[in-house]
Amino acid sequence: MRLFIAVSLSDRTREQILSLSDSMRASCGGNFTSRENLHITLEFLGELPPDRLSALRDAMAAVSCPPVALTLGERIGHFGDLWWLSIQSPALGKLQAALHRELKSRSFSPESRPFCPHLTLVRHLTGTLPFAPENFSEHFSPITETAREMVLYESSRQNGRLTYTPLEVRRLGGA
C-alpha cells in the first residue's frame, strides 16, 4: 500500500483552486491535480504493508492539535516540472512536527527532508503560464482556510488515473 497523511480542504477552497487550474489549463498542458485529490501532504510514507495500518492510526490519534489556520496561494512556485501553491501557516509546521515524532516513535521512517508545505497544481507542465510567477498575485487572491482534519490516504492507479482513497480521518482538536 502506498500511503501518505495529509490535511484535507473545504469544498469552497477546492473550487477556488480549480478556478486557478482552469485558467492555467487554457494555455498550458500537463497533469493537473483533480478536485478530489487536492490536499496538503504532512507525511509521505511510501509503500507499507497493511499490517502497519493500526500503528499509523495510533500515531494519528496521539497527535493533539487544534484546527489549523492556513493561507494558500500567496505565491506559486515549482520543483522541477511540478507546480504548486504556497501554504503559509506556522501551526501547520507544528502539526507536521508532532505527527513526524509520533511516526518515528512507532518505528516508521518518514521523510527526513525539511517540511515544505505546498499544494500541487500540476505535474509535467507544458506550454506557457498565463501569468509570470512573479506577478502571480495579480491573477489570484490568497485563500484562507481552516484545516479541521488529517487523513490517511492510499494512493493507487485505478483505470489509469491517480486515486487517493481515505483510510482514516482524524478531526483536529479532538472534536
Coordinates of C-alpha atoms in Angstrom, one line a residue:
M1 CA 0.0 0.0 0.0
R2 CA 1.3 3.4 -1.0
L3 CA 0.4 5.8 1.9
F4 CA 0.5 9.4 3.0
I5 CA -1.0 11.6 5.6
A6 CA -2.5 15.0 4.7
V7 CA -4.8 17.7 5.7
S8 CA -8.0 18.0 3.7
L9 CA -9.5 21.1 2.3
S10 CA -13.1 22.5 2.2
D11 CA -15.2 22.3 -0.9
R12 CA -15.0 26.2 -1.2
T13 CA -11.2 26.1 -1.3
R14 CA -11.2 23.3 -3.8
E15 CA -13.4 25.3 -6.1
Q16 CA -11.2 28.3 -5.9
I17 CA -8.1 26.3 -6.7
L18 CA -9.9 24.6 -9.6
S19 CA -10.7 28.1 -11.0
L20 CA -7.0 28.8 -11.0
S21 CA -6.2 25.4 -12.5
D22 CA -8.8 26.1 -15.3
S23 CA -7.1 29.4 -16.1
M24 CA -3.7 27.7 -16.3
R25 CA -5.2 24.8 -18.4
A26 CA -6.4 27.3 -21.0
S27 CA -2.8 28.0 -22.0
C28 CA -0.8 25.0 -20.6
G29 CA -0.9 21.3 -20.7
G30 CA 0.1 18.9 -18.0
N31 CA -1.2 16.5 -15.4
F32 CA -3.5 18.8 -13.4
T33 CA -4.5 17.7 -9.9
S34 CA -8.1 16.6 -9.8
R35 CA -10.6 18.2 -7.4
E36 CA -10.9 15.1 -5.3
N37 CA -7.1 14.8 -5.0
L38 CA -6.4 18.3 -3.7
H39 CA -4.7 18.1 -0.3
I40 CA -1.7 19.3 1.7
T41 CA 0.7 16.5 2.5
L42 CA 2.0 16.2 6.1
E43 CA 4.0 13.0 5.7
F44 CA 4.6 10.8 2.7
L45 CA 5.1 7.2 3.9
G46 CA 5.6 5.3 0.7
E47 CA 4.9 1.5 0.4
L48 CA 3.9 -0.1 3.6
P49 CA 2.2 -3.5 4.4
P50 CA -1.4 -3.5 5.5
D51 CA -0.4 -4.8 9.0
R52 CA 1.1 -1.3 9.7
L53 CA -2.3 0.5 9.4
S54 CA -3.1 0.1 13.1
A55 CA 0.2 1.7 14.2
L56 CA -0.5 4.6 11.7
R57 CA -3.9 5.1 13.1
D58 CA -2.4 5.1 16.6
A59 CA 0.2 7.7 15.6
M60 CA -2.5 10.0 14.2
A61 CA -4.7 9.6 17.3
A62 CA -1.8 10.6 19.5
V63 CA -1.3 14.0 17.9
S64 CA -3.1 16.7 19.8
C65 CA -3.6 19.8 17.7
P66 CA -6.4 22.4 17.3
P67 CA -7.7 23.2 13.9
V68 CA -5.0 24.9 11.8
A69 CA -5.4 28.3 10.1
L70 CA -3.9 28.3 6.5
T71 CA -3.2 30.8 3.8
L72 CA -2.9 29.3 0.4
G73 CA -1.6 30.8 -2.7
E74 CA 0.4 33.9 -1.7
R75 CA 2.8 32.7 -4.4
I76 CA 3.2 30.0 -7.0
G77 CA 6.4 28.0 -7.5
H78 CA 7.8 24.8 -8.8
F79 CA 10.1 21.8 -8.0
G80 CA 11.3 20.9 -11.5
D81 CA 8.1 20.3 -13.5
L82 CA 5.8 20.1 -10.5
W83 CA 4.0 23.5 -10.0
W84 CA 2.5 24.3 -6.6
L85 CA 0.7 26.9 -4.5
S86 CA 2.4 28.1 -1.3
I87 CA 1.0 27.4 2.1
Q88 CA 1.6 29.9 5.0
S89 CA 0.9 28.5 8.5
P90 CA 3.2 28.3 11.5
A91 CA 0.6 26.0 13.1
L92 CA 0.8 23.5 10.2
G93 CA 4.5 23.1 10.8
K94 CA 3.8 22.3 14.4
L95 CA 1.2 19.7 13.4
Q96 CA 3.6 18.1 10.9
A97 CA 6.4 18.0 13.5
A98 CA 4.1 16.4 16.1
L99 CA 3.0 13.8 13.6
H100 CA 6.6 13.2 12.5
R101 CA 7.6 12.5 16.1
E102 CA 4.7 10.1 16.6
L103 CA 5.5 8.2 13.5
K104 CA 9.2 7.8 14.4
S105 CA 8.3 6.6 17.9
R106 CA 6.3 3.8 16.2
S107 CA 9.3 2.8 14.0
F108 CA 8.1 4.4 10.8
S109 CA 10.7 6.1 8.6
P110 CA 9.1 9.4 7.5
E111 CA 11.0 11.6 5.1
S112 CA 13.9 13.4 6.6
R113 CA 13.9 16.4 4.3
P114 CA 12.6 19.7 5.7
F115 CA 8.8 20.2 5.6
C116 CA 7.9 22.5 2.7
P117 CA 4.1 22.9 2.8
H118 CA 2.5 23.3 -0.7
L119 CA -0.4 22.3 -2.7
T120 CA 0.3 20.6 -6.0
L121 CA -1.5 22.2 -9.0
V122 CA 0.1 20.4 -12.0
R123 CA 2.8 17.9 -12.8
H124 CA 4.7 17.9 -16.1
L125 CA 3.6 21.4 -17.1
T126 CA 3.9 22.1 -20.8
G127 CA 3.3 25.4 -22.6
T128 CA 3.4 28.9 -21.1
L129 CA 1.7 30.0 -18.0
P130 CA -1.0 32.7 -18.5
F131 CA 0.9 34.9 -16.0
A132 CA 4.5 35.3 -14.8
P133 CA 5.1 33.6 -11.5
E134 CA 6.5 36.8 -10.0
N135 CA 3.2 38.5 -11.0
F136 CA 1.0 35.7 -9.6
S137 CA -0.7 37.8 -7.0
E138 CA -2.2 40.0 -9.8
H139 CA -4.1 36.9 -11.0
F140 CA -5.1 35.1 -7.8
S141 CA -6.1 36.2 -4.4
P142 CA -4.8 34.1 -1.4
I143 CA -7.3 31.8 0.2
T144 CA -7.8 31.5 3.9
E145 CA -8.8 28.1 5.2
T146 CA -9.0 26.2 8.5
A147 CA -7.8 22.6 8.3
R148 CA -10.1 20.6 10.6
E149 CA -8.9 17.1 9.9
M150 CA -6.0 15.0 8.9
V151 CA -6.4 12.0 6.6
L152 CA -4.5 8.8 6.0
Y153 CA -4.7 8.2 2.2
E154 CA -3.8 5.3 0.0
S155 CA -2.5 6.3 -3.4
S156 CA -3.2 4.0 -6.3
R157 CA -3.9 3.9 -10.0
Q158 CA -7.4 3.0 -11.0
N159 CA -8.2 2.8 -14.7
G160 CA -5.0 4.7 -15.3
R161 CA -6.0 7.5 -13.0
L162 CA -4.3 8.5 -9.8
T163 CA -6.7 8.0 -7.0
Y164 CA -6.4 8.9 -3.3
T165 CA -8.6 6.8 -1.0
P166 CA -9.1 7.9 2.6
L167 CA -8.4 5.1 5.0
E168 CA -8.6 7.1 8.3
V169 CA -9.9 10.6 9.2
R170 CA -8.9 12.3 12.4
R171 CA -10.6 15.5 13.5
L172 CA -8.1 18.2 14.8
G173 CA -9.0 19.5 18.2
G174 CA -10.4 16.2 19.3
A175 CA -14.0 17.2 18.2

